XYZ file of N, CA and C in Angstrom:
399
model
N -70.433 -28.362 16.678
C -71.822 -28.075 16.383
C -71.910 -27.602 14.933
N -72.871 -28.249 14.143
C -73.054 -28.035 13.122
C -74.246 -26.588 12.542
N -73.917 -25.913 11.900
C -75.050 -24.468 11.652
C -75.364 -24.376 10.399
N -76.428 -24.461 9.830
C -76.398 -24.291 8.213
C -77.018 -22.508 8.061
N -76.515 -21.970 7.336
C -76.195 -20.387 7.158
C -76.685 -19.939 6.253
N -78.180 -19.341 5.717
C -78.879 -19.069 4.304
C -78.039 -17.752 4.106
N -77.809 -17.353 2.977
C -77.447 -15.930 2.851
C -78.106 -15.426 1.533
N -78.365 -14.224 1.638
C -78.430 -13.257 0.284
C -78.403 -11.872 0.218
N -77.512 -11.800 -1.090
C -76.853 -10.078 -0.860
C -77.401 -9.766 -2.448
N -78.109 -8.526 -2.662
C -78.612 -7.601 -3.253
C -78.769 -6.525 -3.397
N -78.382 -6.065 -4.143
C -78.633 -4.408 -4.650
C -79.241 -3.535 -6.231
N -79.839 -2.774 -5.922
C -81.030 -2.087 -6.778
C -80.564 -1.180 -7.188
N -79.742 -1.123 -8.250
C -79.473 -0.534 -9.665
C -77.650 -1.133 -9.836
N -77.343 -2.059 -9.371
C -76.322 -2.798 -9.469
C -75.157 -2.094 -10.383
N -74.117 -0.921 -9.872
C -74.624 -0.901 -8.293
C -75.660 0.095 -7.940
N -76.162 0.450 -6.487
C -76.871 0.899 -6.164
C -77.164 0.351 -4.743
N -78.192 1.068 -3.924
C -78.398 0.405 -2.555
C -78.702 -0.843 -2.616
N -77.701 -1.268 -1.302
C -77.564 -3.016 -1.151
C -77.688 -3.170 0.271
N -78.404 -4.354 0.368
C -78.524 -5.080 1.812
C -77.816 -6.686 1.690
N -77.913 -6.979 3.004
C -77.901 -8.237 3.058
C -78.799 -9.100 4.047
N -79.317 -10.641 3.843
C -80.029 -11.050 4.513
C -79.793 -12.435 5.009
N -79.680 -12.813 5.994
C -78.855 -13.922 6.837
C -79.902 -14.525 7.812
N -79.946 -16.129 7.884
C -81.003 -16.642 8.416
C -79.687 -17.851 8.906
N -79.708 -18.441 10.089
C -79.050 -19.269 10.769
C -79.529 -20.030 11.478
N -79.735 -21.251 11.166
C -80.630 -22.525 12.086
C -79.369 -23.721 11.910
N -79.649 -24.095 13.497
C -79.488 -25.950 13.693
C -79.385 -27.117 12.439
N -78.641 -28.022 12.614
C -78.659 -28.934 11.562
C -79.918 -29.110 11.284
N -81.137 -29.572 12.415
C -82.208 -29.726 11.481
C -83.058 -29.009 11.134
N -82.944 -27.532 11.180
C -83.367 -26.823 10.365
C -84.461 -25.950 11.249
N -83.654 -26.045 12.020
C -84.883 -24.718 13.569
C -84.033 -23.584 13.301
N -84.653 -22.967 13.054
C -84.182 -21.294 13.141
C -83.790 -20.575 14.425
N -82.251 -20.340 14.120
C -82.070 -19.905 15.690
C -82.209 -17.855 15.388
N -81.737 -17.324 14.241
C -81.482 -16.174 14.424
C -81.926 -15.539 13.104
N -82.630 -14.506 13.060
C -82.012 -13.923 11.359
C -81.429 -12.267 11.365
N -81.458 -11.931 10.606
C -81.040 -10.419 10.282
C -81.122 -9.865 8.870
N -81.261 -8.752 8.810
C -81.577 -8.172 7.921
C -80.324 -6.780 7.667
N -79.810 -6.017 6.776
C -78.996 -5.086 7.208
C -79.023 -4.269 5.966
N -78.764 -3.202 5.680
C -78.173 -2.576 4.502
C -76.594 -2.239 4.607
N -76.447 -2.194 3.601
C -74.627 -2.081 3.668
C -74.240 -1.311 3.195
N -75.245 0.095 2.262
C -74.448 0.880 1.654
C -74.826 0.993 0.195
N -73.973 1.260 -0.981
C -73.856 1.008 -1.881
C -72.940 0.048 -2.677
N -73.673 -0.729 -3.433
C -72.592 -2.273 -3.707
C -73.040 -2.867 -5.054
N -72.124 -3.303 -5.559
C -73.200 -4.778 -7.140
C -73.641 -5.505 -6.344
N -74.207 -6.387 -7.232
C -75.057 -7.697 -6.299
C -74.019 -8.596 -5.797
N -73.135 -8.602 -6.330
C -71.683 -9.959 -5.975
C -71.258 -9.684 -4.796
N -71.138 -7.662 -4.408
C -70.540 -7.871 -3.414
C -71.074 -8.015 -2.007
N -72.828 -7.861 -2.594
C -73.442 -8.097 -1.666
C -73.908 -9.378 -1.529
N -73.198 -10.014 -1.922
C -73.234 -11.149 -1.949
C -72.258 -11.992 -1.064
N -70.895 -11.775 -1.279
C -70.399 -11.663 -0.492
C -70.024 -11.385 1.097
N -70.579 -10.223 1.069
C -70.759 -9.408 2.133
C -71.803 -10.019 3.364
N -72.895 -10.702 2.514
C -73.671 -11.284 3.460
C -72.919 -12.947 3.934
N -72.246 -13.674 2.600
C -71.408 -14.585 3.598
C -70.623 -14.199 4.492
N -69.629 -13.494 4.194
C -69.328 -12.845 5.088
C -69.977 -12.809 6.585
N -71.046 -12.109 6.760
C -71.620 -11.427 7.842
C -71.806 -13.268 8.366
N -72.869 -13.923 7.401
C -73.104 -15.515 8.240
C -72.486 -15.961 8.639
N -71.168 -16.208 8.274
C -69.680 -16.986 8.840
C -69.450 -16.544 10.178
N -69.322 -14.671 10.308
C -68.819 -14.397 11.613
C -70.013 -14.795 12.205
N -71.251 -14.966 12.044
C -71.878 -15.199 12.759
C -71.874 -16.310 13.162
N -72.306 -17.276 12.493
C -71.794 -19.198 13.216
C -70.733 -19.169 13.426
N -69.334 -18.612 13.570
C -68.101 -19.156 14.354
C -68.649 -18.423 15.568
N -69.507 -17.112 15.756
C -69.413 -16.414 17.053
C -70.639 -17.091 17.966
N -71.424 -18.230 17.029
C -72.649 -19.096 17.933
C -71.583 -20.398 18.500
N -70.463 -20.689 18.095
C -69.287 -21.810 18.411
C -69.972 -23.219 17.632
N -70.014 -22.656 16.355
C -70.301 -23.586 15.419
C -68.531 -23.991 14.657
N -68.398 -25.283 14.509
C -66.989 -26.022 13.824
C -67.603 -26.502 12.438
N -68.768 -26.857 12.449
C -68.998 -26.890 10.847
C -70.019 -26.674 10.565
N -69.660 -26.200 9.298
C -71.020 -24.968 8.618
C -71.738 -25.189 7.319
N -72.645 -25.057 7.007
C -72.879 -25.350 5.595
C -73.917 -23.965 5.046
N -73.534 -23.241 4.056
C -73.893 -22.028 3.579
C -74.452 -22.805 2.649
N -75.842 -21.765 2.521
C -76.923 -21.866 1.412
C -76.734 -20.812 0.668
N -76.842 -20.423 -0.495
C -76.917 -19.357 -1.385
C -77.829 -19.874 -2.525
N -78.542 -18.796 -3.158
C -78.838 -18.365 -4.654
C -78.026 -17.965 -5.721
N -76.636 -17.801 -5.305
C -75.388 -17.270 -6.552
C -74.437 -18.386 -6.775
N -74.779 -18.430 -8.092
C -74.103 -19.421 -8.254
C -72.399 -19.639 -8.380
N -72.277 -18.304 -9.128
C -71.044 -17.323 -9.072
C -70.451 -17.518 -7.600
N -70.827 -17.345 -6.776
C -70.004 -16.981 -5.593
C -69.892 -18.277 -5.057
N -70.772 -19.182 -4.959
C -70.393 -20.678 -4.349
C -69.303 -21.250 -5.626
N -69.479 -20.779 -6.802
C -68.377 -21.802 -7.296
C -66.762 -21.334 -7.688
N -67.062 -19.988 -7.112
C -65.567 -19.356 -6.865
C -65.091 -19.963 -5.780
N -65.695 -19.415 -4.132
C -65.624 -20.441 -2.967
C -64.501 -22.006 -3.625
N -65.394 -23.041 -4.105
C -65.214 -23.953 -4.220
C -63.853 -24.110 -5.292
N -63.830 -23.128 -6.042
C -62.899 -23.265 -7.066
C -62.776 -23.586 -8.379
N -64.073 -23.859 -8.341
C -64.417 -24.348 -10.054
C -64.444 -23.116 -10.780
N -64.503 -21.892 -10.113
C -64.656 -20.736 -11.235
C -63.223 -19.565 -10.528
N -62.759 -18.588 -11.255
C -61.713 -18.154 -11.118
C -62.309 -16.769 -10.928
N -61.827 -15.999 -9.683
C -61.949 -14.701 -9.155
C -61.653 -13.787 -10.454
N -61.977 -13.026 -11.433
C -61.973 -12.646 -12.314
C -61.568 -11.276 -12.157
N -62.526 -10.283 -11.144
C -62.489 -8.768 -11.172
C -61.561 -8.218 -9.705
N -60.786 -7.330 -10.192
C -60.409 -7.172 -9.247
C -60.661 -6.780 -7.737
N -61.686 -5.945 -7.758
C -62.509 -6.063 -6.484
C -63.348 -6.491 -5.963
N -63.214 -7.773 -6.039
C -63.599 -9.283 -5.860
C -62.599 -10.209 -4.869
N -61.610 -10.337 -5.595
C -60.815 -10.796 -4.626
C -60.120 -10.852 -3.456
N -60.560 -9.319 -3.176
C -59.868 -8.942 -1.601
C -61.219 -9.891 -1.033
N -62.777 -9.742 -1.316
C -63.729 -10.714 -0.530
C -63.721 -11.786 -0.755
N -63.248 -12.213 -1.718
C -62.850 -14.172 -1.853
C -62.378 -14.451 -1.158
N -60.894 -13.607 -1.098
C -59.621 -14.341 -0.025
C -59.822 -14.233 1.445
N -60.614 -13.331 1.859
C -61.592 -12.793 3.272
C -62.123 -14.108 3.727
N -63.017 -14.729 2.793
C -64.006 -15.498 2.700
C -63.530 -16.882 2.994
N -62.346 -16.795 2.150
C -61.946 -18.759 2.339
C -61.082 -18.621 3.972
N -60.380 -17.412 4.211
C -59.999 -17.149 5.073
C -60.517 -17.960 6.463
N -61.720 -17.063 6.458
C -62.706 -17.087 7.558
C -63.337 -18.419 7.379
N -63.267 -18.676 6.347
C -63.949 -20.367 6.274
C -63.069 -21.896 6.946
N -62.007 -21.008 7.000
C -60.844 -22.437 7.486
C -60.936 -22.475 8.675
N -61.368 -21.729 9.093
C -61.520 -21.170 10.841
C -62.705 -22.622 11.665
N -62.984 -23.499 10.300
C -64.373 -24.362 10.669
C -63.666 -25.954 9.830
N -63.955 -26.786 11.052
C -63.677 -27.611 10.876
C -64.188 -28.581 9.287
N -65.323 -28.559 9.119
C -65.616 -28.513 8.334
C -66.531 -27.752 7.407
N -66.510 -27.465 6.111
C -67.645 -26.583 5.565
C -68.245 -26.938 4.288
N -69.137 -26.327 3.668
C -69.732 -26.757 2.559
C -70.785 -25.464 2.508
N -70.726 -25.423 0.596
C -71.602 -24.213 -0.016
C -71.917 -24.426 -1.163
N -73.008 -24.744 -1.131
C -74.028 -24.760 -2.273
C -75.434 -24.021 -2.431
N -75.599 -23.734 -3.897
C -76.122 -23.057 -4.688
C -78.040 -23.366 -4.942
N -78.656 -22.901 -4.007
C -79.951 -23.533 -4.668
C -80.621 -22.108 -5.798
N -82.066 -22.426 -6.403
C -83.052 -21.618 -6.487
C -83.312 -20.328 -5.831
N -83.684 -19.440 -6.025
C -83.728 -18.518 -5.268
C -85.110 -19.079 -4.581
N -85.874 -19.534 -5.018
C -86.816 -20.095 -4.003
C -86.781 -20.698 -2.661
N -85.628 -21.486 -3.255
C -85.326 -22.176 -2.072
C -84.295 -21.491 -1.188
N -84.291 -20.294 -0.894
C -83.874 -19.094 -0.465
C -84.644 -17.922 0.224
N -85.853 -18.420 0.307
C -87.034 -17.467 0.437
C -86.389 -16.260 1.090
N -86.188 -16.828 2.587
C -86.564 -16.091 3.631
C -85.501 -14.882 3.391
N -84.073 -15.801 3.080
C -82.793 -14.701 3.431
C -83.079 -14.015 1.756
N -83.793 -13.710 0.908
C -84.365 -13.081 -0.297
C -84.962 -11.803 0.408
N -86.306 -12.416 1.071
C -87.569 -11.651 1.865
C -86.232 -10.353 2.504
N -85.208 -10.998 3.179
C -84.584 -10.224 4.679
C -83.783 -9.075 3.777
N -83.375 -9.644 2.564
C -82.780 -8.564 1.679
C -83.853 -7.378 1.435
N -84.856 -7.625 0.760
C -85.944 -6.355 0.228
C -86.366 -5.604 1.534
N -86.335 -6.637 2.664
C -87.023 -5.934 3.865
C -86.065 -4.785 4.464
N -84.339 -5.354 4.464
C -83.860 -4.009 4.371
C -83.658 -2.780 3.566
N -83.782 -3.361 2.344
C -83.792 -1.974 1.362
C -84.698 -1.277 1.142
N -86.054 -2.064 1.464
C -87.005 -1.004 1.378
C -87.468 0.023 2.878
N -86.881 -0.703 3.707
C -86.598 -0.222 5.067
C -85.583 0.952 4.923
N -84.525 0.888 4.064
C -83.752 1.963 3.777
C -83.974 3.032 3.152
N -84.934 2.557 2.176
C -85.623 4.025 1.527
C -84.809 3.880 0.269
């Protein structure tokens, strides 16, 4: 079963309080679940991270085999992929997390849109931080 996985991770004064926001629908694009969360204090990368993160366990735990993650960072899909090189060091313990958990799926794919074209898992970010206070 195929799951395509919106994510977005943000935080307000980078660092500063960070959420993450995760939206998970069907190949053709029915929304099965979303969530919203705060995580603490984080930069935007790692909340960035953090929210793939969270989507992944979530479609392997719906018994999804291939996945396709949406993001707004461009940074983090093209580390993923490899075209760009893990640079900071506390970064890479969530890269290697990340590809980790990604092999776990038969097949996968992650690409980078607009933040527009990101709305919702954008919206699910502010809705937790301002929910957080």
């Amino acid at each position: 079963m195929k799951l395509v996985v919106h994510v977005d991770g943000g935080a307000r004064g980078n660092p500063g309080p960070a959420a993450i926001g995760v939206v998970v629908s069907d190949a053709d694009g029915t929304v099965i679940d979303e969530l919203d969360e705060p995580i603490g204090t984080a930069t935007n990368n790692v909340a960035e991270y953090r929210a793939l993160l969270r989507g992944v366990e979530w479609a392997r735990g719906l018994g999804a085999d291939e996945l396709e993650i949406v993001n707004d960072s461009e940074l983090i899909a093209r580390q993923l992929t490899g075209a760009y090189k893990v640079k900071h060091a506390s970064m890479k313990p969530l890269h290697a997390e990340a590809l980790a958990a990604l092999r776990s799926f038969d097949r996968w794919s992650i690409r980078s849109v607009p933040r527009a074209d990101n709305a919702r898992a954008d919206e699910l970010v502010n809705r937790a931080l301002d929910e957080a206070g």
